[in-house]
XYZ file of C-alpha atoms in Angstrom:
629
model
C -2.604 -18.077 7.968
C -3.322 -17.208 4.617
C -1.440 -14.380 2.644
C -3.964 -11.702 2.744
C -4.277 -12.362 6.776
C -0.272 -10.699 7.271
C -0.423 -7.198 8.192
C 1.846 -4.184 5.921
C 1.928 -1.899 9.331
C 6.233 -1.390 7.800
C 7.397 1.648 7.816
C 7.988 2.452 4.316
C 11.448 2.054 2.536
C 12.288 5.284 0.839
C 14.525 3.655 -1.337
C 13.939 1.029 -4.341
C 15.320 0.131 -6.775
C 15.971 2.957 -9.828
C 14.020 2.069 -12.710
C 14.038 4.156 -15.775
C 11.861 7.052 -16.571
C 8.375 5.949 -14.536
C 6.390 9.856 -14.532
C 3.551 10.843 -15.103
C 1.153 13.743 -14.468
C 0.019 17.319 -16.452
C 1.368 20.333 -17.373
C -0.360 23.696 -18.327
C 0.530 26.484 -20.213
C 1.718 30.053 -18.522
C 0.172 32.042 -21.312
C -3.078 32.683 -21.401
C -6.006 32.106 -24.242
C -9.292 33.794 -24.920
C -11.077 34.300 -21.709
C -14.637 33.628 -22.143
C -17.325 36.135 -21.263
C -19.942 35.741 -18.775
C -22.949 33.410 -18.808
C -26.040 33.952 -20.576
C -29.557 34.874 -18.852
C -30.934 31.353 -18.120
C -34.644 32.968 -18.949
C -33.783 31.849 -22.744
C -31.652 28.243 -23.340
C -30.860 27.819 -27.340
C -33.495 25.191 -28.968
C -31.311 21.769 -28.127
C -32.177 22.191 -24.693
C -35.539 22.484 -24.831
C -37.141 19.983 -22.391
C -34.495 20.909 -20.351
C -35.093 20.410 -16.060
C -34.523 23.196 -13.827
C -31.925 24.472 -10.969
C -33.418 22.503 -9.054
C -33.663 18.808 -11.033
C -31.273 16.424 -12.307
C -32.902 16.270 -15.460
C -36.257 15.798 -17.693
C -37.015 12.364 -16.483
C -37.116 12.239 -13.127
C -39.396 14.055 -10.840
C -37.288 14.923 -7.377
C -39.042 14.548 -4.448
C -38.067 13.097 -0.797
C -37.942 9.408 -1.190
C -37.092 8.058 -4.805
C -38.100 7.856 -8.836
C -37.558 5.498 -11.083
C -37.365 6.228 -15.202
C -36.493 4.797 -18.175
C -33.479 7.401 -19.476
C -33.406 8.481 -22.918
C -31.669 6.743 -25.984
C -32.431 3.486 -22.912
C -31.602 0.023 -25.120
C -34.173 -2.895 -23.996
C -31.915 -5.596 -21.189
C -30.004 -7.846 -23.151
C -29.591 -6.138 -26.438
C -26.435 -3.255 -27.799
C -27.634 -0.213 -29.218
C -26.706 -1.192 -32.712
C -29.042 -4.319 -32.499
C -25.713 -6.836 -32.731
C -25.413 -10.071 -31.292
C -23.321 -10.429 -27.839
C -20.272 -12.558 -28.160
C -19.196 -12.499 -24.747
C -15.881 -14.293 -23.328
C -15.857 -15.698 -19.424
C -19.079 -14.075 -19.687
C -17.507 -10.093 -19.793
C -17.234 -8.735 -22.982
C -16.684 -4.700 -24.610
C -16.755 -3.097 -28.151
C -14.837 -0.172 -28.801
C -17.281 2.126 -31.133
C -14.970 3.407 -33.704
C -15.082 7.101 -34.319
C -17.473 7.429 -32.032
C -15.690 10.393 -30.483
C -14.080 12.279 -33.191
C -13.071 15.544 -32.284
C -11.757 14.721 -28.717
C -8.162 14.849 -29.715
C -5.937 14.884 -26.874
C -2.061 16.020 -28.114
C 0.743 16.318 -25.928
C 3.602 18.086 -28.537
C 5.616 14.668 -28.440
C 6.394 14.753 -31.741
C 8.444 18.135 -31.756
C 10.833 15.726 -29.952
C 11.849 17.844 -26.923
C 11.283 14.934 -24.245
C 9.511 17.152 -21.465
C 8.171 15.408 -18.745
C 4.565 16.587 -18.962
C 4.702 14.937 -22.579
C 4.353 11.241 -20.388
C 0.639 11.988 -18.225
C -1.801 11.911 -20.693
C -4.943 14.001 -20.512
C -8.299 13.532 -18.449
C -11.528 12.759 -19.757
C -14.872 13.492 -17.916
C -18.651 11.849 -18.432
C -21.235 14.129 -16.534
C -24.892 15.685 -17.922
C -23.707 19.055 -18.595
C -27.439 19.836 -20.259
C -29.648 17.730 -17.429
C -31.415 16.191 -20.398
C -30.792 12.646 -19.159
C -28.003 11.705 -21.332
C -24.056 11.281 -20.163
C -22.220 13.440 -22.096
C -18.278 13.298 -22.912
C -15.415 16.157 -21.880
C -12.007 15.483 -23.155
C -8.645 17.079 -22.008
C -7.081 18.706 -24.985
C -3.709 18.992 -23.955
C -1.012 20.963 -25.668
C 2.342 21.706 -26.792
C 5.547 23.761 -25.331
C 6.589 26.844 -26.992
C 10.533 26.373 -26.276
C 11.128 30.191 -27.472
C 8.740 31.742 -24.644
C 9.470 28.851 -22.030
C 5.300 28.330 -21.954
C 3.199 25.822 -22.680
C 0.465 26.195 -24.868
C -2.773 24.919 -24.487
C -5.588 23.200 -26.703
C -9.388 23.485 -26.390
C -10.310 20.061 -25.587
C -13.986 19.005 -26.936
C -17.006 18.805 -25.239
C -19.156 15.612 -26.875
C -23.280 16.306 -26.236
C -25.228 12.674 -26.294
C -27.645 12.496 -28.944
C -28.624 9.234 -28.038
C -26.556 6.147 -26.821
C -22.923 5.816 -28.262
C -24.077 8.729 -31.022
C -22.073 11.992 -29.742
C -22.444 15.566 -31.773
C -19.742 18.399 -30.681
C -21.472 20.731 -28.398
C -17.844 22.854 -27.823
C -19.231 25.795 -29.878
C -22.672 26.671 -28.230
C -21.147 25.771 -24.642
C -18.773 28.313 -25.264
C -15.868 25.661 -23.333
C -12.060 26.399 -24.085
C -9.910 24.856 -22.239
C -6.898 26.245 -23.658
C -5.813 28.851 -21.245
C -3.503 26.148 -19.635
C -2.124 22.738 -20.824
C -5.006 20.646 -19.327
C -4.729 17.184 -18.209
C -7.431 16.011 -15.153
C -11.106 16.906 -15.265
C -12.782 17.137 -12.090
C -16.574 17.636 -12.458
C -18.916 18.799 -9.069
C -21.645 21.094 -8.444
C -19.252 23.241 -6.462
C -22.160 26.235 -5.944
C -24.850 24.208 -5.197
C -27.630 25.389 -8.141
C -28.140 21.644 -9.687
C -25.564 22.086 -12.152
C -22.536 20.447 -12.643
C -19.230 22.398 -13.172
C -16.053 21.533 -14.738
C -12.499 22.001 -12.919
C -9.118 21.238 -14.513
C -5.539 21.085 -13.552
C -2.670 21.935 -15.354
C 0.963 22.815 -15.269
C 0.868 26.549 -13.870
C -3.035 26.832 -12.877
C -6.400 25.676 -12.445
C -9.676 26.644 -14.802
C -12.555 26.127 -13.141
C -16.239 26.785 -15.299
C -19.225 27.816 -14.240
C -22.108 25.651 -15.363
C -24.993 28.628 -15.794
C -27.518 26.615 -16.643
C -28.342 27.598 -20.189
C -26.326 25.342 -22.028
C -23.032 27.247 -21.287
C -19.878 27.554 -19.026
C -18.674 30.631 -17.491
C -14.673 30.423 -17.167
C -14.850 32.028 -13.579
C -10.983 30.866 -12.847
C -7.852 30.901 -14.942
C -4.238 31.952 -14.006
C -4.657 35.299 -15.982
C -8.014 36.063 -14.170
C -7.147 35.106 -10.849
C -3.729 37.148 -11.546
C -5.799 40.378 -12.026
C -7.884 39.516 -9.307
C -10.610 38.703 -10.879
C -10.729 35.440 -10.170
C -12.082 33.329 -7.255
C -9.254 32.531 -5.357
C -8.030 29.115 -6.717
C -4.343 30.704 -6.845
C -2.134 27.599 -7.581
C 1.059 28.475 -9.556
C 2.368 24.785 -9.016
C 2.266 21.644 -11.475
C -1.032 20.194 -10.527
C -1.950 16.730 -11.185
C -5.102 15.545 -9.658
C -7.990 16.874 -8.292
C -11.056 16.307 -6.110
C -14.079 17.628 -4.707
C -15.464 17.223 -1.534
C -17.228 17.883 2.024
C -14.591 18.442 4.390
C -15.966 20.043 7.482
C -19.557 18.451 6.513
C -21.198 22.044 6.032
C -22.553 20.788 2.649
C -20.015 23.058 0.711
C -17.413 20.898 -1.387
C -14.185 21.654 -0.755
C -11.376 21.144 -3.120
C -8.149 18.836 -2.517
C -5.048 19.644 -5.330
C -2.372 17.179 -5.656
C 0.850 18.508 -7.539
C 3.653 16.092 -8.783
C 7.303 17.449 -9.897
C 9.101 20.894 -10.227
C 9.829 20.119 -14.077
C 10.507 23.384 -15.834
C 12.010 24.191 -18.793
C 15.299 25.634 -16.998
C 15.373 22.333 -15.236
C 15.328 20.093 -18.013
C 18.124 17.217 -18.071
C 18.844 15.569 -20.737
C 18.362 11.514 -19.740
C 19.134 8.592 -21.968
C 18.754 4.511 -21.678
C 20.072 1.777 -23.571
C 19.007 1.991 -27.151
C 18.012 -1.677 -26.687
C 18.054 -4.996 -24.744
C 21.744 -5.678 -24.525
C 22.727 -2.513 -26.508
C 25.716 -0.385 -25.376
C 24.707 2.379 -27.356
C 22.261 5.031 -25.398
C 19.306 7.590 -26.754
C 17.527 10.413 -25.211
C 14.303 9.259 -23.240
C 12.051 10.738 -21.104
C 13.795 11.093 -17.353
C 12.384 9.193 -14.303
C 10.545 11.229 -11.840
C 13.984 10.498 -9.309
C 15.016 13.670 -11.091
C 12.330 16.360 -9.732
C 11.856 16.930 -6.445
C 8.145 16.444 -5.340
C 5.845 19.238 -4.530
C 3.275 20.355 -1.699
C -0.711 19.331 -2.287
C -3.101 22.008 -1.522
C -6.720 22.364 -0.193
C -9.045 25.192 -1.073
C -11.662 25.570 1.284
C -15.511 26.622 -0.810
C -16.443 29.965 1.392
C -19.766 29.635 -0.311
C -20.262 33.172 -1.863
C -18.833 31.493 -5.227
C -15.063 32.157 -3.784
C -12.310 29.803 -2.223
C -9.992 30.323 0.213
C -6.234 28.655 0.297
C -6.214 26.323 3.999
C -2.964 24.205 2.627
C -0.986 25.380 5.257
C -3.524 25.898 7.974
C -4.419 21.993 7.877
C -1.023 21.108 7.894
C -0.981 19.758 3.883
C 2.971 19.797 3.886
C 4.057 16.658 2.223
C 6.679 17.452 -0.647
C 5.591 14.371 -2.472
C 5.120 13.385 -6.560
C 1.250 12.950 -6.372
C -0.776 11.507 -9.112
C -4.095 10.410 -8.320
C -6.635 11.378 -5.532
C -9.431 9.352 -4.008
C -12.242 11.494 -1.628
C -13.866 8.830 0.611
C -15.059 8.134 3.517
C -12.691 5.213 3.794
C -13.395 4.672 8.150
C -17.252 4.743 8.033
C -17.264 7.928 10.335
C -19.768 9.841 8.031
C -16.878 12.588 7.245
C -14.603 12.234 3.862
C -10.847 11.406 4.105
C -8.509 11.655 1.339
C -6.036 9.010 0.077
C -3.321 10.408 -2.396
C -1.175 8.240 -4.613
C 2.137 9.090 -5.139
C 5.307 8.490 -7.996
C 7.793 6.480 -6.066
C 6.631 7.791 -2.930
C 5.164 6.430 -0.155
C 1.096 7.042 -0.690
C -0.737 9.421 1.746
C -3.983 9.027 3.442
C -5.661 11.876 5.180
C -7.974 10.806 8.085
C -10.359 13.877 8.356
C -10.197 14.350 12.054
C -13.395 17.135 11.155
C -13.207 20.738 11.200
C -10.299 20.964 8.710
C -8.331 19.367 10.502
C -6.466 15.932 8.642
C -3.959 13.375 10.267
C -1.919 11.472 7.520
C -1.987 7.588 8.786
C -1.619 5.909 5.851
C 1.736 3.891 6.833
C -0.266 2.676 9.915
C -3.061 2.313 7.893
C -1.240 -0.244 5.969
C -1.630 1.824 2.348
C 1.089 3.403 1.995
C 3.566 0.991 0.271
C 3.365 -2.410 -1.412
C 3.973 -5.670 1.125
C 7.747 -5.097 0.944
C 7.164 -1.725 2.730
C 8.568 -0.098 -0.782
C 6.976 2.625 -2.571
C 5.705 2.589 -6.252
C 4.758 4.826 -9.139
C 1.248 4.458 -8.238
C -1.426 6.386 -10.051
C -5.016 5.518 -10.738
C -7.210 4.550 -7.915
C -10.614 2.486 -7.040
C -12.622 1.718 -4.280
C -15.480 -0.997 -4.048
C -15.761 -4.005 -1.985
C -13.754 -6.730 -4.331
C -14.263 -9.579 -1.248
C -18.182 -9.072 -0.904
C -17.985 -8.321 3.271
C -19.693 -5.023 3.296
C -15.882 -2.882 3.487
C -14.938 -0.849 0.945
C -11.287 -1.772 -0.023
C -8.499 0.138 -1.986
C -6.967 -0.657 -5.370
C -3.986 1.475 -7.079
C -2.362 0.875 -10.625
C 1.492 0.714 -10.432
C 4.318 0.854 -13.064
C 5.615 -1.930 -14.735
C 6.717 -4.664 -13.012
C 5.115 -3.298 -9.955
C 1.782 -5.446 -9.137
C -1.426 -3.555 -8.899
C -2.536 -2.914 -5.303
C -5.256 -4.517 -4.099
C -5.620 -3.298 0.014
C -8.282 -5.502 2.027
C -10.627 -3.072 4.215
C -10.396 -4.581 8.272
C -12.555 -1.883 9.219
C -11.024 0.916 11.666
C -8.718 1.962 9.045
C -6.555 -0.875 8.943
C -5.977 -2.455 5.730
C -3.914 -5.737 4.409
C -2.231 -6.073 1.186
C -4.560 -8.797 -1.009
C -2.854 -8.700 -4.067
C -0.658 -11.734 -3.916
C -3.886 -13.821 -1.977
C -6.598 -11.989 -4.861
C -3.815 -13.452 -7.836
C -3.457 -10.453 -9.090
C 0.107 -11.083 -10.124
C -1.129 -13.209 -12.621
C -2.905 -10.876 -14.709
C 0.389 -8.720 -14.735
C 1.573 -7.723 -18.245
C 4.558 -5.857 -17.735
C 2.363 -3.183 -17.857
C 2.001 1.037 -16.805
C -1.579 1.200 -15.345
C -3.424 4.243 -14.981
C -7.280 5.042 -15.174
C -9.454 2.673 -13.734
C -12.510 1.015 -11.755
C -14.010 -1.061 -9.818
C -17.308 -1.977 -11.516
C -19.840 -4.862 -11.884
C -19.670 -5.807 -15.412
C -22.325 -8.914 -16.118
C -24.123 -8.502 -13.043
C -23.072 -11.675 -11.099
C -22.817 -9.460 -7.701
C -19.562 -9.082 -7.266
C -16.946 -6.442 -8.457
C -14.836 -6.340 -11.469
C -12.267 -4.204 -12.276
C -11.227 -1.945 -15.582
C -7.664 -0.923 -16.187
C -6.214 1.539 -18.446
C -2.830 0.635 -19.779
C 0.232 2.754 -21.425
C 3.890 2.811 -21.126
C 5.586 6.485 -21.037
C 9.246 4.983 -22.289
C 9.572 5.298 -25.881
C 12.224 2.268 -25.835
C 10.374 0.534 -22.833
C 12.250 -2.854 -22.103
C 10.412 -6.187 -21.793
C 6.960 -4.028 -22.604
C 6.078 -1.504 -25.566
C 4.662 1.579 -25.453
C 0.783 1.332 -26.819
C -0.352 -1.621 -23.952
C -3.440 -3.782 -23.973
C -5.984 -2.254 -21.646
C -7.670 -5.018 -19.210
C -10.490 -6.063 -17.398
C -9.821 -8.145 -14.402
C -13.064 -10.885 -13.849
C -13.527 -10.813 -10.339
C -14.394 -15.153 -9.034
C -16.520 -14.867 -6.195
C -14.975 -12.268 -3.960
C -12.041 -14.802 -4.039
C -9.541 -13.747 -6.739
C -9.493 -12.067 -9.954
C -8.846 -13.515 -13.431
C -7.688 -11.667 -16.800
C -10.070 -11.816 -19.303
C -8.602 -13.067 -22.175
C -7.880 -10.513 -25.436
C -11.087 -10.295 -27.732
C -12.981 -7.924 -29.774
C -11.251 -4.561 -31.086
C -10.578 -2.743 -28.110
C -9.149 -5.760 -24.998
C -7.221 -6.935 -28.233
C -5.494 -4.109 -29.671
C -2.659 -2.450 -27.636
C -3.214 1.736 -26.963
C -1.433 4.815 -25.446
C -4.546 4.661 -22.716
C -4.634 7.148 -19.277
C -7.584 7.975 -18.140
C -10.910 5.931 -17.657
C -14.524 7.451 -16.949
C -17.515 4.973 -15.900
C -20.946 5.622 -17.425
C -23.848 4.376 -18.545
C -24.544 5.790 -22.154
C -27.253 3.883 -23.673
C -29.113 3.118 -20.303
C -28.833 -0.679 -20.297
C -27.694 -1.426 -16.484
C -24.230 -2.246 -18.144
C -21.880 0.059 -17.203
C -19.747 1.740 -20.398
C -16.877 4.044 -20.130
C -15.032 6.405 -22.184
C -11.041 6.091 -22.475
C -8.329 8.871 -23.390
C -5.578 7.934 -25.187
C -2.295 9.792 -26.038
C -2.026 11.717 -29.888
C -5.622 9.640 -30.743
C -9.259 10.341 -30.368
C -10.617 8.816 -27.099
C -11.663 5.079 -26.855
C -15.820 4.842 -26.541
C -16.499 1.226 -25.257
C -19.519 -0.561 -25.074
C -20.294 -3.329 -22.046
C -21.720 -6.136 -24.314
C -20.824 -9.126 -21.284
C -23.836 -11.609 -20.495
C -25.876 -10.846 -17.919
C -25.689 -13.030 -15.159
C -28.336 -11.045 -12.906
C -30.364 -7.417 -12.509
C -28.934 -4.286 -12.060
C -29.750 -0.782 -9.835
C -28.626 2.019 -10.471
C -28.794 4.959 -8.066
C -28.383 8.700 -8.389
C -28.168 10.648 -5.094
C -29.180 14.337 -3.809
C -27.844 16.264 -0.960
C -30.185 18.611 0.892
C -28.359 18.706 4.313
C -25.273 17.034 3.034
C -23.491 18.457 0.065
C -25.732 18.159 -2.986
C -23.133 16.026 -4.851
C -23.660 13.865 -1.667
C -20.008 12.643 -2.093
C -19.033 10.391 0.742
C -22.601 8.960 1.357
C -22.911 4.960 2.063
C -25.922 3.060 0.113
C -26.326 -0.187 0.910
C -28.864 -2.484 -1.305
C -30.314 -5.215 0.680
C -32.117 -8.461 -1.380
C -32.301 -12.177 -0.735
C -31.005 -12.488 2.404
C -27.567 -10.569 1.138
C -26.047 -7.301 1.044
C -23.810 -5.081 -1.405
C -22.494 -1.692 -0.628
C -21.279 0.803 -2.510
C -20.376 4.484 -2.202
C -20.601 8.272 -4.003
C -16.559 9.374 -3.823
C -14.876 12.304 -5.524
C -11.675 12.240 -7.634
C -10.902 8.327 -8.281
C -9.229 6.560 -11.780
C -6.635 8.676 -13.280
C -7.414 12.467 -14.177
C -11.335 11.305 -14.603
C -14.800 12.096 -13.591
C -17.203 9.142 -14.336
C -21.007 9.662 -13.911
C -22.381 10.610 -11.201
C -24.171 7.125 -9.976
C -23.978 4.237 -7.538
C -24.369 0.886 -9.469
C -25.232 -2.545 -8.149
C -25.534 -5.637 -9.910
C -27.542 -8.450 -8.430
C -27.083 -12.450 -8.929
C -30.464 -13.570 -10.415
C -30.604 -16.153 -7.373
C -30.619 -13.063 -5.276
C -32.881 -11.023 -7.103
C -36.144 -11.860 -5.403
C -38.868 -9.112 -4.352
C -38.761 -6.266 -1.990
C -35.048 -5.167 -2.332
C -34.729 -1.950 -0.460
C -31.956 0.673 -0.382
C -30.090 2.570 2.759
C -28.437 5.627 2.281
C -25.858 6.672 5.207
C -25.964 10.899 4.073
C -22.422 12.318 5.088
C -24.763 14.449 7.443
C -25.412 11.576 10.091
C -29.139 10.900 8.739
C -29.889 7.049 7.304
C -33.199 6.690 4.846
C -34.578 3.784 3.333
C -36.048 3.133 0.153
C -38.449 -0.057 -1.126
C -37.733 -0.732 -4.494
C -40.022 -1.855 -6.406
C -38.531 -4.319 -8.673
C -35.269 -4.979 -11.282
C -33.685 -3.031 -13.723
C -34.637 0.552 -13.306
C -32.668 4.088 -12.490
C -33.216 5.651 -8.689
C -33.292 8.764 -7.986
C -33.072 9.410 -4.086
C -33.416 12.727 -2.256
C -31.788 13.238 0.888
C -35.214 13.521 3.526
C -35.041 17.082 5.558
């Protein structure tokens, strides 16, 4: 029987043993900055949107219409070729190149260097790619963070930047005429949806004592319709959540095309409970300093789940679905993980066991993840798990799990057996060989040179300023994925695989419209990382953009399967995912060129029970597919 065969249905251990400080997660400030005023008639948008689609598009280039559209995107590079007209150097065939400077301006600070050692200091900040303007282009939100005011026992909040795509990997601030602040809380995950419904895509965040959710109105703008201070005056929309949240995703989950919201929350760290921990000063040193504590010193706290009552308002269901796990969550992944058409919700937790929410339908959620076989590593022991991916890394039409772990914890890899019952791969997929000693956060499962199978991008960082047997700033990785058999490390080259980086959070995109999937990195005290897919292709690409009409319009939790050559590849819209990210809203395939033949065509399972196909015709082109009435 081979290792991947042996079930993980063990209970899981609730203790381990203690490691050092291993937290992470965001923190937002109690005070409150300038509220921003209403939107702007959408009769008039300012002159750079001109060209711009309507409620009722997904932007300039593509004509909606039941069935599908294909278009060449603007600032699109010709197959084969980087923006900047430089040769590809690729390495095992995958190769990136970190644009320097790219995004100046998107700052993330976490007031480390005042010295005070506060937990939120360790999570890093979120980073979002979504087409705020529907002109075609990704653009970039970063997480600004922000600092503690010791005095007031608040933390303060920064603006974060909003980065408008001029074309490619050129980015021009567009903070200012979108009137975004993010600064009424310390802001660490971005979660973007089109929580109303009007074609526009909105932009939540979490923080230490609140949520901010903005409206997108349209014109180039964002209403701040919920904050801590409005919602406290009651002039907010009901997204009262006073706790430390962490994570945060959208989604369907009663299937009346509304997206609901799911809230994860990690540790009650305050400043009045605050101890002071220290480690050995060094390997072999009997002298201690002040570090960061471990997240063994908080107590975990309850998730929450905000049901949309679609008038524009939410209503608090926490306790109504039973959401009573006092847990450290991190990460959140809104799938439809059993194939049942309705989204579930997997959480990961900080030396907890994970959770994973079968939706049951109707609000109503039963937590299965230990018989599930996802809730621990194959020791039955929990881990300081945090990002989290889902894509089929074994090529047999199941989606399977993957979670980033602490150091000296091996990634997660969890093989899909269908009927929610999952084995853990990592040992049989080798991915204790590409271990570093490394903290992994953001990441993805994506198809980097188009050979048809799934790689995966990981986001590396240590929160231990006196880490032992690792460092602090950590390599980030991408894991080359042989065959659907195992996955091998792809070996440090160029300026951004080689150079070690305070990384969290990782957004997928596709900026200059190539079929090679980008993404955009935050890093701790730094701008964020831009980096460029320059790998060899190895096959064609699809990419595929989905619209709800029965199911939500985000049409998270829909199935689209892409048949060609006598094979099949599926892949699927989730919310929440990586580590305190939004990537772009797509499906991407890539395609073998000995599978690439004519005629591929395209299913879409809609989380509202209906199934449409769709004939491509040809390679290398963008989809657009609208969900048949």
């Amino acid at each position: 029987m081979s290792l991947d065969a042996l079930p993980t249905f063990v209970a899981c251990s609730i203790t381990r043993l203690l490691r050092w400080p291993a937290i992470r997660s965001c923190v937002a400030i109690v005070g409150v900055g300038m509220l921003l005023s209403g939107c702007k008639p959408k009769e008039n948008p300012p002159d750079f949107l001109k060209g711009n689609a309507t409620n009722n598009s997904t932007g300039s280039n593509f004509t909606i219409a039941n069935g599908a559209t294909s278009s060449n995107l603007p600032g699109a590079s010709a197959p084969g070729t980087s923006s900047s007209g430089a040769s590809i150097l690729a390495t095992n065939n995958i190769a990136v190149h970190m644009h320097e400077g790219a995004l100046a301006g998107s700052l993330y600070r976490n007031g480390s260097e005042l010295g005070n050692m506060f937990l939120p200091e360790t999570t890093g900040g979120g980073i979002a790619v979504f087409d705020y303007d529907l002109d075609g282009r990704p653009d970039i939100l970063a997480a600004g963070g922000g600092a503690p005011d010791v005095p007031s026992k608040t933390m303060r909040g920064f603006s974060g930047a909003l980065l408008r795509n001029q074309s490619g990997f050129v980015f021009k601030s567009a903070s200012e005429p979108s009137r975004i602040d993010l600064s009424a809380t310390y802001n660490c995950a971005i979660a973007i949806a089109d929580y109303d419904g009007d074609g526009f895509p909105d932009v939540l965040t979490t923080g230490y004592s609140g949520l901010q959710l903005f409206r997108n109105c349209g014109d180039g703008t964002l209403e701040l319709v919920s904050a801590p201070a409005l919602e406290s005056a009651g002039a907010g929309i009901g997204l009262v959540d006073s706790q430390w949240s962490s994570a945060a995703a959208f989604f369907d989950a009663n299937n009346d095309g509304l997206l609901d919201l799911y809230i994860a929350h990690y540790a009650n760290w305050s400043f009045d409970n605050n101890p002071i921990c220290k480690v050995p000063a060094g390997p072999g040193s009997s002298e201690s300093v002040v570090d960061y504590c471990g997240p063994r010193e908080f107590k975990g706290l309850t998730d929450a789940m905000f049901e949309n009552r679609g008038d524009g308002t939410f209503a608090d269901l926490s306790e109504a679905v039973g959401i009573d796990e006092t847990l450290r969550g991190l990460g959140i992944m809104a799938a439809d993980l059993d194939g049942d058409r309705d989204v579930d919700i997997y959480v990961s937790n900080d030396v907890d066991p994970n959770l994973l929410y079968r939706n049951d339908g109707d609000f109503h959620f039963t937590e299965v993840a230990r018989r599930s076989g996802v809730a621990c590593n194959d020791s039955g022991i929990p881990e300081g798990s945090m990002g989290i991916a889902f894509g089929d890394y074994n090529l047999d039409g199941k989606l399977d799990l993957w979670v980033t772990n602490y150091q000296n914890e091996v990634n997660a890899l969890y093989k899909n057996n269908g009927n929610l019952f999952f084995t853990y791969a990592s040992n049989a997929a080798r991915i204790g060989l590409t271990d570093e000693a490394s903290v992994g956060w953001g990441t993805a499962f994506v198809d980097m040179e188009l050979d048809g199978d799934e790689d995966l991008v990981v986001a590396n960082g240590h929160i231990e300023t006196r880490a032992i047997g690792s460092a602090f700033d950590q390599r980030p990785q991408i894991l080359d994925n042989i065959e659907g058999k195992f996955f091998r490390l792809v070996p440090r080259d160029g300026n951004y695989l080689a150079v070690p980086q305070p990384s969290r959070a990782v957004a997928m995109a596709d900026f200059n419209r190539d079929g090679l999937l980008d993404y955009a990195v935050s890093r701790l005290n730094m701008d964020a990382a831009l980096v460029e897919n320059r790998s060899k292709r190895l096959g064609k690409y699809v990419v595929v953009r989905l619209i709800g009409t029965s199911s939500n319009r985000d049409a998270i939790g829909a199935s689209v399967r892409l048949d060609a050559g006598g094979k099949s590849w599926v892949r699927q819209r989730f919310g929440g995912g990586s580590y305190a990210a939004t990537g772009e809203s797509l499906v991407h395939f890539g395609v073998p060129a000995s599978a690439a033949t004519d005629s591929p065509s395209l299913t879409i399972d809609w989380p509202s029970g209906k199934s449409q196909t769709v004939i491509l015709n040809g390679w290398d082109r963008d989809i657009l597919v609208v969900e048949e009435p």
